[in-house]
Coordinates of C-alpha atoms in Angstrom, one line a residue:
M24 CA 0.0 0.0 0.0
N25 CA 2.8 2.3 0.9
D26 CA 4.6 1.5 -2.4
S27 CA 1.6 2.4 -4.5
T28 CA 0.9 5.7 -2.7
T29 CA 4.6 6.7 -3.1
S30 CA 5.0 5.6 -6.7
Q31 CA 1.9 7.3 -8.2
P32 CA 3.0 10.9 -7.3
H33 CA 6.4 10.2 -8.7
E34 CA 5.0 9.0 -12.1
V35 CA 2.7 12.1 -12.2
A36 CA 5.7 14.3 -11.6
E37 CA 7.8 12.7 -14.3
A38 CA 5.4 13.5 -17.2
P39 CA 5.6 17.3 -16.9
A40 CA 9.3 17.0 -16.5
A41 CA 9.5 15.0 -19.7
D42 CA 7.3 17.5 -21.5
W43 CA 9.6 20.3 -20.4
R44 CA 12.7 18.5 -21.6
M45 CA 11.0 17.9 -24.9
W46 CA 10.1 21.5 -25.4
I47 CA 13.5 22.7 -24.3
E48 CA 15.1 20.4 -26.8
I49 CA 12.7 21.6 -29.6
A50 CA 13.6 25.2 -28.7
A51 CA 17.3 24.3 -28.8
I52 CA 16.8 22.8 -32.3
V53 CA 15.1 25.9 -33.5
L54 CA 18.0 28.0 -32.1
L55 CA 20.4 25.8 -34.0
F56 CA 18.5 26.5 -37.2
F57 CA 18.7 30.2 -36.4
L58 CA 22.4 30.1 -35.9
Y59 CA 22.9 27.9 -39.0
V60 CA 20.9 30.2 -41.3
G61 CA 22.0 33.5 -39.9
P62 CA 20.3 36.9 -39.4
L63 CA 20.0 38.2 -43.0
T64 CA 17.2 38.0 -45.6
P65 CA 16.6 37.0 -48.3
E66 CA 18.0 33.4 -48.5
A67 CA 18.9 32.1 -51.9
N68 CA 15.4 31.2 -53.0
E69 CA 13.3 33.5 -50.8
A70 CA 13.2 36.5 -53.2
H71 CA 12.1 34.1 -55.9
Y72 CA 9.3 32.3 -54.0
L73 CA 8.0 35.2 -51.8
A74 CA 7.7 37.6 -54.8
K75 CA 5.7 34.9 -56.6
A76 CA 3.6 34.4 -53.5
R77 CA 2.8 38.1 -53.2
H78 CA 1.9 38.4 -56.9
Y79 CA -0.4 35.3 -56.5
W80 CA -2.5 37.2 -54.0
N81 CA -2.0 40.7 -55.5
P82 CA -1.6 40.6 -59.3
N83 CA -1.4 44.4 -59.3
W84 CA 2.0 44.2 -57.6
C85 CA 4.7 44.3 -60.3
P86 CA 1.9 43.6 -62.8
E87 CA 4.1 43.4 -65.9
D88 CA 6.8 41.1 -64.6
H89 CA 7.2 38.1 -66.9
F90 CA 8.2 35.6 -64.2
L91 CA 5.5 36.6 -61.8
N92 CA 2.9 36.1 -64.6
S93 CA 4.2 32.7 -65.5
G94 CA 2.6 29.4 -64.3
D95 CA 2.3 28.7 -60.6
A96 CA 4.0 25.4 -59.8
H97 CA 3.6 25.6 -56.0
G98 CA 0.0 26.8 -55.7
V99 CA -0.6 25.2 -52.3
F100 CA 2.3 27.1 -50.8
Y101 CA 1.3 30.4 -52.4
W102 CA -2.3 29.9 -51.3
S103 CA -1.6 28.8 -47.7
F104 CA 1.3 31.2 -47.0
G105 CA 1.4 33.8 -49.7
W106 CA -1.3 36.1 -48.2
I107 CA 1.1 37.0 -45.4
T108 CA 3.3 38.8 -47.9
T109 CA 0.5 41.2 -48.6
L110 CA 0.3 42.3 -45.0
V111 CA 3.9 42.7 -44.0
S112 CA 7.3 43.4 -45.7
F113 CA 9.2 40.7 -47.4
P114 CA 11.8 40.4 -44.5
V115 CA 9.0 40.1 -41.9
A116 CA 7.2 37.5 -44.0
A117 CA 10.4 35.6 -44.4
W118 CA 11.0 35.5 -40.7
I119 CA 7.4 34.4 -40.0
G120 CA 7.7 31.6 -42.5
R121 CA 11.1 30.6 -41.2
L122 CA 9.9 30.3 -37.7
I123 CA 6.8 28.4 -38.7
C124 CA 8.8 25.9 -40.7
W125 CA 11.7 25.6 -38.2
I126 CA 9.4 24.9 -35.3
A127 CA 7.3 22.4 -37.3
I128 CA 10.4 20.6 -38.6
A129 CA 12.0 20.6 -35.1
I130 CA 8.8 19.0 -33.7
T131 CA 8.3 16.4 -36.4
W132 CA 12.1 15.6 -36.5
R133 CA 12.3 15.0 -32.8
R134 CA 9.2 12.9 -32.8
M135 CA 10.7 10.8 -35.6
I136 CA 14.2 10.3 -34.1
V137 CA 13.1 9.4 -30.6
L138 CA 11.2 6.4 -32.0
I139 CA 14.6 5.0 -33.0
T140 CA 16.9 6.1 -30.2
D141 CA 16.0 7.6 -26.9
L142 CA 19.4 8.9 -26.0
P143 CA 19.3 12.1 -24.1
W144 CA 19.1 15.1 -26.5
A145 CA 19.1 12.7 -29.5
G146 CA 16.9 15.2 -31.4
L147 CA 19.4 18.0 -31.0
L148 CA 22.5 15.9 -31.6
G149 CA 21.0 14.1 -34.5
M150 CA 19.9 17.4 -36.2
A151 CA 23.3 19.0 -35.6
M152 CA 24.9 15.9 -37.3
G153 CA 22.3 15.9 -40.0
L154 CA 22.7 19.6 -40.8
A155 CA 26.5 19.3 -41.0
G156 CA 26.1 16.2 -43.2
V157 CA 23.7 17.8 -45.6
H158 CA 25.8 20.9 -45.8
Y159 CA 29.2 19.1 -46.4
L160 CA 28.2 15.8 -48.0
H161 CA 25.5 16.6 -50.5
M162 CA 26.1 15.9 -54.2
A163 CA 23.5 17.9 -56.0
G164 CA 23.1 21.1 -53.9
E165 CA 20.0 20.1 -51.9
W166 CA 19.4 21.6 -48.5
L167 CA 17.1 21.1 -45.6
I168 CA 17.1 24.2 -43.4
G169 CA 17.2 27.7 -44.9
G170 CA 14.7 30.2 -46.1
V171 CA 11.0 29.7 -46.4
E172 CA 9.6 28.0 -49.5
A173 CA 7.3 25.1 -50.5
K174 CA 9.8 22.3 -49.8
C175 CA 10.2 23.4 -46.1
F176 CA 6.6 22.6 -45.5
A177 CA 6.9 19.4 -47.5
Y178 CA 9.8 18.1 -45.4
T179 CA 7.8 18.9 -42.3
F180 CA 5.0 16.6 -43.4
A181 CA 7.5 14.1 -44.7
F182 CA 9.2 13.7 -41.3
W183 CA 5.7 13.5 -39.7
G184 CA 4.8 10.8 -42.1
I185 CA 8.0 8.8 -41.5
G186 CA 7.4 9.1 -37.8
D187 CA 3.9 7.6 -38.3
A188 CA 5.4 4.7 -40.3
L189 CA 7.9 4.1 -37.5
S190 CA 4.9 4.0 -35.1
G191 CA 3.0 1.5 -37.3
R192 CA 0.5 4.2 -38.5
W193 CA 1.0 3.5 -42.1
N194 CA -2.3 4.8 -43.3
R195 CA -1.7 8.2 -41.7
A196 CA 1.8 8.2 -43.1
W197 CA 0.5 8.0 -46.7
I198 CA -1.9 10.8 -46.0
L199 CA 0.8 13.0 -44.6
L200 CA 3.1 12.3 -47.5
G201 CA 0.2 13.2 -49.7
V202 CA 0.1 16.6 -48.0
A203 CA 3.8 16.9 -48.6
S204 CA 3.3 16.2 -52.2
A205 CA 0.6 18.9 -52.5
F206 CA 3.1 21.4 -51.1
H207 CA 6.0 20.2 -53.2
V208 CA 5.3 17.5 -55.8
L209 CA 8.9 16.3 -56.1
V210 CA 9.9 16.3 -52.4
G211 CA 6.6 14.7 -51.3
G212 CA 6.3 12.4 -54.4
W213 CA 9.8 11.0 -54.1
M214 CA 9.2 10.5 -50.3
V215 CA 6.1 8.4 -51.3
V216 CA 8.2 6.3 -53.6
C217 CA 10.9 5.8 -50.9
L218 CA 8.3 4.7 -48.4
M219 CA 6.8 2.3 -50.9
F220 CA 10.3 0.9 -51.5
C221 CA 10.7 0.5 -47.8
W222 CA 7.4 -1.3 -47.6
F223 CA 8.7 -3.8 -50.2
V224 CA 12.1 -4.5 -48.5
C225 CA 10.9 -4.6 -44.9
P226 CA 8.6 -7.7 -44.8
K227 CA 8.7 -8.0 -41.1
Q228 CA 7.7 -4.4 -40.4
R229 CA 5.2 -3.8 -43.2
P230 CA 1.4 -4.1 -42.8
S231 CA -0.6 -5.9 -45.5
L232 CA -1.3 -4.1 -48.7
V233 CA -5.1 -4.3 -48.2
S234 CA -4.8 -2.5 -44.8
I235 CA -2.9 0.5 -46.2
L236 CA -5.1 1.0 -49.3
P237 CA -7.3 3.6 -47.6
G238 CA -4.2 5.7 -46.7
L239 CA -2.8 5.3 -50.2
F240 CA -6.0 6.4 -51.8
A241 CA -6.5 9.3 -49.4
G242 CA -2.9 10.5 -49.7
G243 CA -3.0 10.2 -53.5
A244 CA -6.2 12.3 -53.6
I245 CA -4.6 15.0 -51.5
A246 CA -1.4 14.9 -53.6
L247 CA -3.5 15.7 -56.7
I248 CA -4.1 19.2 -55.3
G249 CA -0.5 19.9 -56.2
V250 CA 0.0 17.5 -59.0
V251 CA -3.0 18.4 -61.3
P252 CA -2.2 22.1 -61.5
L253 CA 1.4 21.3 -62.3
L254 CA 0.4 18.9 -65.1
L255 CA -2.0 21.5 -66.5
L256 CA 0.7 24.1 -66.8
N257 CA 1.8 22.6 -70.1
R258 CA -1.5 21.5 -71.6
G259 CA -1.6 22.2 -75.3
V260 CA 2.2 22.7 -75.6
A261 CA 3.7 21.1 -78.7
P262 CA 6.0 18.1 -77.8
E263 CA 8.9 19.7 -79.5
D264 CA 8.6 22.9 -77.5
S265 CA 8.2 20.9 -74.3
A266 CA 11.4 18.9 -75.1
W267 CA 13.4 22.1 -75.8
A268 CA 12.1 23.7 -72.6
S269 CA 13.2 20.7 -70.6
Y270 CA 16.6 20.8 -72.4
Y271 CA 17.2 24.5 -71.4
Y272 CA 15.9 23.9 -67.9
V273 CA 18.1 20.8 -67.3
F274 CA 21.3 21.4 -69.3
E275 CA 21.6 25.2 -69.3
R276 CA 19.9 26.6 -66.2
L277 CA 20.0 23.8 -63.5
N278 CA 22.6 21.4 -64.6
H279 CA 24.3 21.8 -61.2
H280 CA 21.3 20.1 -59.6
L281 CA 20.2 17.7 -62.4
V282 CA 23.1 16.5 -64.6
V283 CA 25.4 14.3 -62.6
H284 CA 28.2 14.1 -65.2
T285 CA 28.6 17.9 -64.8
F286 CA 28.9 17.7 -61.0
Q287 CA 32.3 18.5 -59.4
L288 CA 34.2 15.3 -58.7
G289 CA 34.7 16.3 -55.0
F290 CA 30.9 16.5 -54.6
K291 CA 30.4 13.0 -56.0
L292 CA 33.2 11.5 -54.0
R293 CA 32.1 12.9 -50.7
F294 CA 28.5 11.8 -51.3
A295 CA 29.7 8.4 -52.2
A296 CA 31.7 8.2 -49.0
A297 CA 28.6 9.2 -47.0
A298 CA 26.5 6.6 -48.8
I299 CA 29.0 3.9 -48.1
A300 CA 29.2 4.9 -44.4
W301 CA 25.4 4.9 -44.2
G302 CA 25.3 1.5 -45.8
V303 CA 27.7 0.1 -43.2
T304 CA 25.7 1.5 -40.3
A305 CA 22.4 0.3 -41.9
W306 CA 23.8 -3.2 -42.2
L307 CA 24.9 -3.2 -38.5
L308 CA 21.3 -2.2 -37.6
R309 CA 19.6 -4.7 -39.9
N310 CA 17.9 -6.3 -36.9
H311 CA 16.7 -3.1 -35.4
A312 CA 13.0 -2.9 -36.3
K313 CA 12.6 0.8 -36.3
A314 CA 16.0 1.7 -37.9
R315 CA 15.2 -0.9 -40.6
I316 CA 12.2 1.2 -41.7
L317 CA 14.1 4.4 -41.8
N318 CA 17.0 2.8 -43.6
G319 CA 14.5 1.2 -46.1
I320 CA 13.4 4.8 -46.9
V321 CA 17.0 6.0 -47.3
L322 CA 17.8 3.0 -49.5
G323 CA 14.9 4.0 -51.7
S324 CA 16.5 7.5 -52.1
V325 CA 19.8 5.8 -53.0
V326 CA 18.1 3.7 -55.6
L327 CA 16.6 6.9 -57.1
V328 CA 20.2 8.3 -57.4
L329 CA 21.3 5.2 -59.2
I330 CA 18.4 5.5 -61.6
G331 CA 19.2 9.1 -62.2
I332 CA 22.9 8.2 -63.0
A333 CA 21.8 5.4 -65.3
I334 CA 19.5 7.8 -67.2
D335 CA 22.3 10.4 -67.4
Q336 CA 24.8 8.0 -68.7
F337 CA 22.6 6.0 -71.1
F338 CA 20.8 8.9 -72.8
A339 CA 23.7 11.3 -72.8
F340 CA 26.6 9.0 -73.8
V341 CA 25.1 5.9 -75.3
L342 CA 22.1 7.2 -77.2
Q343 CA 23.3 10.8 -77.2
D344 CA 19.7 12.0 -77.1
F345 CA 19.9 15.0 -74.8
L346 CA 16.3 16.0 -75.4
A347 CA 15.0 12.7 -74.2
A348 CA 17.5 12.8 -71.3
A349 CA 16.2 16.3 -70.2
K350 CA 12.6 15.1 -70.0
L351 CA 13.6 12.5 -67.4
L352 CA 16.4 14.3 -65.6
R353 CA 14.1 17.2 -64.9
L354 CA 12.6 15.1 -62.1
Y355 CA 15.5 15.8 -59.6
W356 CA 16.6 12.2 -59.0
Y357 CA 19.2 13.2 -56.5
R358 CA 17.2 15.6 -54.3
I359 CA 15.9 13.2 -51.6
A360 CA 19.2 11.3 -51.1
D361 CA 21.1 14.5 -50.6
V362 CA 19.1 15.0 -47.4
M363 CA 18.2 11.5 -46.4
V364 CA 21.6 9.8 -46.6
P365 CA 23.3 12.3 -44.1
I366 CA 20.2 12.2 -41.9
G367 CA 20.1 8.3 -42.0
L368 CA 23.8 8.2 -41.2
S369 CA 23.4 10.5 -38.3
I370 CA 20.5 8.6 -36.8
N371 CA 22.2 5.3 -37.3
L372 CA 25.3 6.5 -35.5
L373 CA 23.3 7.5 -32.5
A374 CA 21.4 4.2 -32.5
L375 CA 24.6 2.2 -32.7
Y376 CA 26.1 4.2 -29.9
Q377 CA 23.1 3.5 -27.7
L378 CA 23.1 -0.2 -28.5
H379 CA 26.8 -0.9 -28.3
G380 CA 28.4 2.0 -26.5
E381 CA 28.9 0.0 -23.2
K382 CA 30.1 -3.2 -24.9
Y383 CA 32.6 -1.5 -27.1
R384 CA 33.4 1.5 -24.9
S385 CA 36.8 2.4 -26.4
A386 CA 35.6 2.2 -30.0
A387 CA 32.4 4.1 -29.2
R388 CA 34.3 6.9 -27.6
V389 CA 36.7 7.2 -30.5
G390 CA 33.8 7.3 -32.9
L391 CA 31.9 9.8 -30.8
V392 CA 34.9 12.1 -30.6
A393 CA 35.5 11.9 -34.3
A394 CA 31.9 12.6 -35.2
S395 CA 31.7 15.4 -32.7
L396 CA 34.8 17.1 -34.0
F397 CA 33.5 16.9 -37.6
V398 CA 30.2 18.4 -36.6
A399 CA 31.6 21.0 -34.3
V400 CA 34.2 22.3 -36.7
G401 CA 31.9 22.1 -39.7
M402 CA 29.0 23.9 -37.9
F403 CA 31.4 26.5 -36.5
V404 CA 32.7 27.3 -40.0
R405 CA 29.2 27.5 -41.4
I406 CA 27.8 29.6 -38.6
A407 CA 30.8 32.0 -38.6
D408 CA 30.4 32.4 -42.3
R409 CA 26.8 33.3 -42.1
W410 CA 27.1 35.7 -39.1
T411 CA 30.0 37.6 -40.6
A412 CA 28.6 37.8 -44.2
P413 CA 28.5 41.3 -45.6
A414 CA 25.3 40.7 -47.5
S415 CA 22.3 38.4 -47.7
P416 CA 22.8 34.8 -49.0
A417 CA 20.8 35.7 -52.1
D418 CA 23.1 38.6 -53.0
V419 CA 26.3 36.7 -52.1
G420 CA 25.1 33.7 -54.1
T421 CA 24.4 35.7 -57.3
L422 CA 27.7 37.5 -57.0
V423 CA 26.3 41.0 -56.6
S424 CA 29.2 43.4 -57.2
D425 CA 28.5 45.8 -54.4
P426 CA 25.6 44.6 -52.1
V427 CA 25.3 47.9 -50.1
A428 CA 25.2 50.1 -53.2
W429 CA 22.8 47.6 -54.8
Q430 CA 20.3 47.9 -52.0
T431 CA 20.6 51.7 -51.9
T432 CA 20.0 51.8 -55.6
C433 CA 17.0 49.5 -55.3
Y434 CA 15.4 51.5 -52.5
W435 CA 15.9 54.7 -54.6
V436 CA 14.0 53.0 -57.5
R437 CA 11.2 51.9 -55.1
D438 CA 10.7 55.5 -53.9
N439 CA 11.2 57.4 -57.1
T440 CA 9.7 55.4 -60.0
P441 CA 6.2 54.4 -61.0
T442 CA 5.0 51.1 -59.5
D443 CA 4.1 49.7 -62.9
A444 CA 7.5 50.5 -64.5
I445 CA 9.5 47.7 -66.2
F446 CA 13.3 47.6 -65.8
L447 CA 16.3 46.1 -67.4
T448 CA 18.4 44.8 -64.5
P449 CA 21.9 43.5 -64.0
R450 CA 22.5 39.8 -64.7
M451 CA 24.4 39.3 -61.5
Q452 CA 21.5 39.7 -59.1
S453 CA 18.3 38.0 -58.0
T454 CA 16.8 40.5 -55.5
F455 CA 15.6 43.5 -57.5
K456 CA 11.9 42.7 -56.9
W457 CA 12.7 42.1 -53.2
Y458 CA 14.2 45.5 -52.6
A459 CA 12.9 47.7 -55.4
Q460 CA 9.5 46.0 -55.9
R461 CA 9.5 46.7 -59.6
A462 CA 9.0 44.4 -62.6
E463 CA 11.9 43.1 -64.7
V464 CA 12.2 41.9 -68.3
V465 CA 14.2 38.9 -67.2
T466 CA 16.5 37.6 -64.5
T467 CA 18.6 34.5 -64.5
K468 CA 17.3 33.2 -61.2
D469 CA 13.6 33.6 -62.0
V470 CA 13.2 30.7 -64.4
P471 CA 9.5 29.9 -65.1
Q472 CA 8.1 26.4 -64.5
D473 CA 5.8 26.2 -67.5
D474 CA 7.3 25.4 -70.8
L475 CA 6.1 28.2 -73.0
N476 CA 7.1 30.9 -70.5
L477 CA 10.4 29.1 -70.0
L478 CA 11.1 29.3 -73.7
D479 CA 10.2 33.0 -73.6
W480 CA 12.5 33.5 -70.6
R481 CA 15.4 32.1 -72.7
R482 CA 14.6 34.4 -75.6
R483 CA 14.5 37.3 -73.2
R484 CA 17.9 36.4 -71.8
G485 CA 19.2 36.3 -75.4
D486 CA 17.7 39.7 -76.1
V487 CA 19.2 41.3 -73.0
Q488 CA 22.0 39.4 -71.3
W489 CA 23.6 37.6 -74.2
Q490 CA 23.2 40.7 -76.5
S491 CA 25.4 42.7 -74.1
I492 CA 28.0 39.9 -74.1
H493 CA 27.8 39.6 -77.9
N494 CA 28.2 43.4 -78.5
R495 CA 31.1 44.2 -76.2
Q496 CA 32.1 41.1 -74.2
T497 CA 30.7 42.3 -70.9
L498 CA 28.1 41.0 -68.4
S499 CA 27.1 44.7 -67.7
L500 CA 24.1 46.2 -69.5
A501 CA 26.5 48.9 -70.6
G502 CA 27.3 46.6 -73.5
L503 CA 23.9 47.2 -75.0
T504 CA 23.8 49.9 -77.8
E505 CA 21.2 52.6 -77.7
A506 CA 19.5 50.9 -80.6
N507 CA 19.3 47.7 -78.6
V508 CA 17.7 49.5 -75.7
H509 CA 15.1 51.2 -78.0
K510 CA 14.3 47.8 -79.4
L511 CA 13.8 46.3 -76.0
A512 CA 11.7 49.2 -74.9
K513 CA 9.4 48.7 -77.9
K514 CA 9.3 44.9 -77.4
Y515 CA 9.0 44.6 -73.6
G516 CA 7.9 48.1 -72.5
V517 CA 11.2 48.9 -70.8
K518 CA 11.2 52.3 -69.0
Y519 CA 14.5 52.2 -67.1
V520 CA 17.9 50.5 -67.2
V521 CA 20.0 49.7 -64.1
V522 CA 23.7 49.4 -65.0
D523 CA 26.3 47.6 -63.0
Q524 CA 29.2 50.0 -63.3
V525 CA 31.6 47.8 -61.3
I526 CA 31.5 45.2 -64.1
A527 CA 31.5 47.9 -66.8
R528 CA 34.6 49.6 -65.5
R529 CA 36.3 46.2 -65.0
D530 CA 35.6 45.4 -68.7
Q531 CA 36.4 49.0 -69.8
V532 CA 33.0 49.3 -71.4
P533 CA 31.5 52.9 -70.8
V534 CA 27.8 53.6 -71.3
E535 CA 27.3 55.0 -74.8
W536 CA 23.7 56.2 -74.6
S537 CA 22.0 59.6 -74.8
F538 CA 19.4 58.6 -72.2
P539 CA 19.4 60.7 -69.1
R540 CA 21.0 59.3 -66.0
I541 CA 18.5 59.8 -63.1
Y542 CA 20.5 58.0 -60.4
P543 CA 22.7 59.3 -59.0
A544 CA 21.3 62.7 -59.8
N545 CA 24.6 64.6 -59.6
P546 CA 26.4 64.2 -62.9
E547 CA 29.7 64.4 -61.2
D548 CA 29.0 61.5 -58.8
D549 CA 30.4 58.1 -59.6
A550 CA 28.3 55.2 -58.5
N551 CA 28.6 51.4 -58.7
Y552 CA 25.0 51.3 -60.0
E553 CA 23.4 53.8 -62.3
V554 CA 19.8 54.1 -63.4
Y555 CA 18.9 55.5 -66.8
E556 CA 15.5 56.5 -68.1
V557 CA 14.7 55.3 -71.6
T558 CA 13.4 58.3 -73.6
P559 CA 12.3 58.5 -77.3

């Protein structure tokens, strides 16, 4: 009697303590995300996605921008989150979205990992290892934690779904992966394929096919919300046009993500080393029921990589049919493995440490120290780089010549030009709409997702960027002739031109136009960016 009366209060007291530990760990994971990403906006893709999201809800914002008027490939993201961009500034919207995604990923990640290992702080340790792994061991440039965009929400629901599969809730797992697919067709869709592969290779853990049919059908129906609009983007497009659009998308614009034979050798070697290390740890955990499910999913992602490589090699080097290759390689075969291999390796290492740490104490300690040093040094370098960066990741990534002068110029444009004006903007930037909030004829970063607009985007690049290179061998728009600018004004409605004078001076290409320079106003002022008004 005494035992029961003393044990019950102890059990009641433990539950709140466990909840507090859980929420403290989740907060620590979110803090890790904040340190990892850094304090600046926009991230590499935020200007691209959030501008599209604002235009989705307010078509009168930058009404004549070609990219913003192109097809919407991520309608669920724009519909569910985009309205926030109409209420607050882009940086505020980005931070709201980041916090939503980071908290959601932290919760679903921790819920997933503790089903495999209940080591203290496994969620935080595993995420630190996983982030370092994704950052340094990826092959095709995929990332997990960064700015807000559709795939952040997709990964949230993917981790949630994997956690349900680990818990034996397979029907709900399919439904959650269907939601992930609605947000981002490729992230969610490939996760569905990987879980299906896991179901095939894990006979002891899998439920019967009949029992999971309701979840498969429900998840598939939800996924159609994202899949159907994407398929309709190219309805009525001629097959030849579609093939060439895929070619330009894959081999010209995004070959660094999609064409494995163009990847740097170092990237391929480090990913191969990570995959081999994961394979060894997966084999050591082959009798671990929960880890086997996770590793079945990771194995599915590795199989996708092998299929992508086979497509690349067969169509490009055997058949030499690059148009056919592009149609298939456009599906981002390497995306999921870039994330799941480092994550699987991290979780496996923690599970092995928990299982065998006492038995093989010396080896476990050596492994723990080695892994900790790799993670600590790698994360320190990454965090230091982000917190000492002179400009936002988007400006750094697109090699903006002078980020401070660029922002100052954009803000002047925002405050001193008509809201419906159309601009020619420097090739080496992706943030004009973010800062200046004005339409552009074309920008390299903003590639449309529908084929006809993608073909038009390439023509526009030829008319603007490549014409400047052809005329005077410079990436600066100073390479355009006055006749070129007049032609572009007539064709695309251009009212202003922003010239990168840093590149123009470097290439010794002065502006040879009679158009008035309206920024800077003082004719004696030298500036790294100049704005010209196109006049008759």
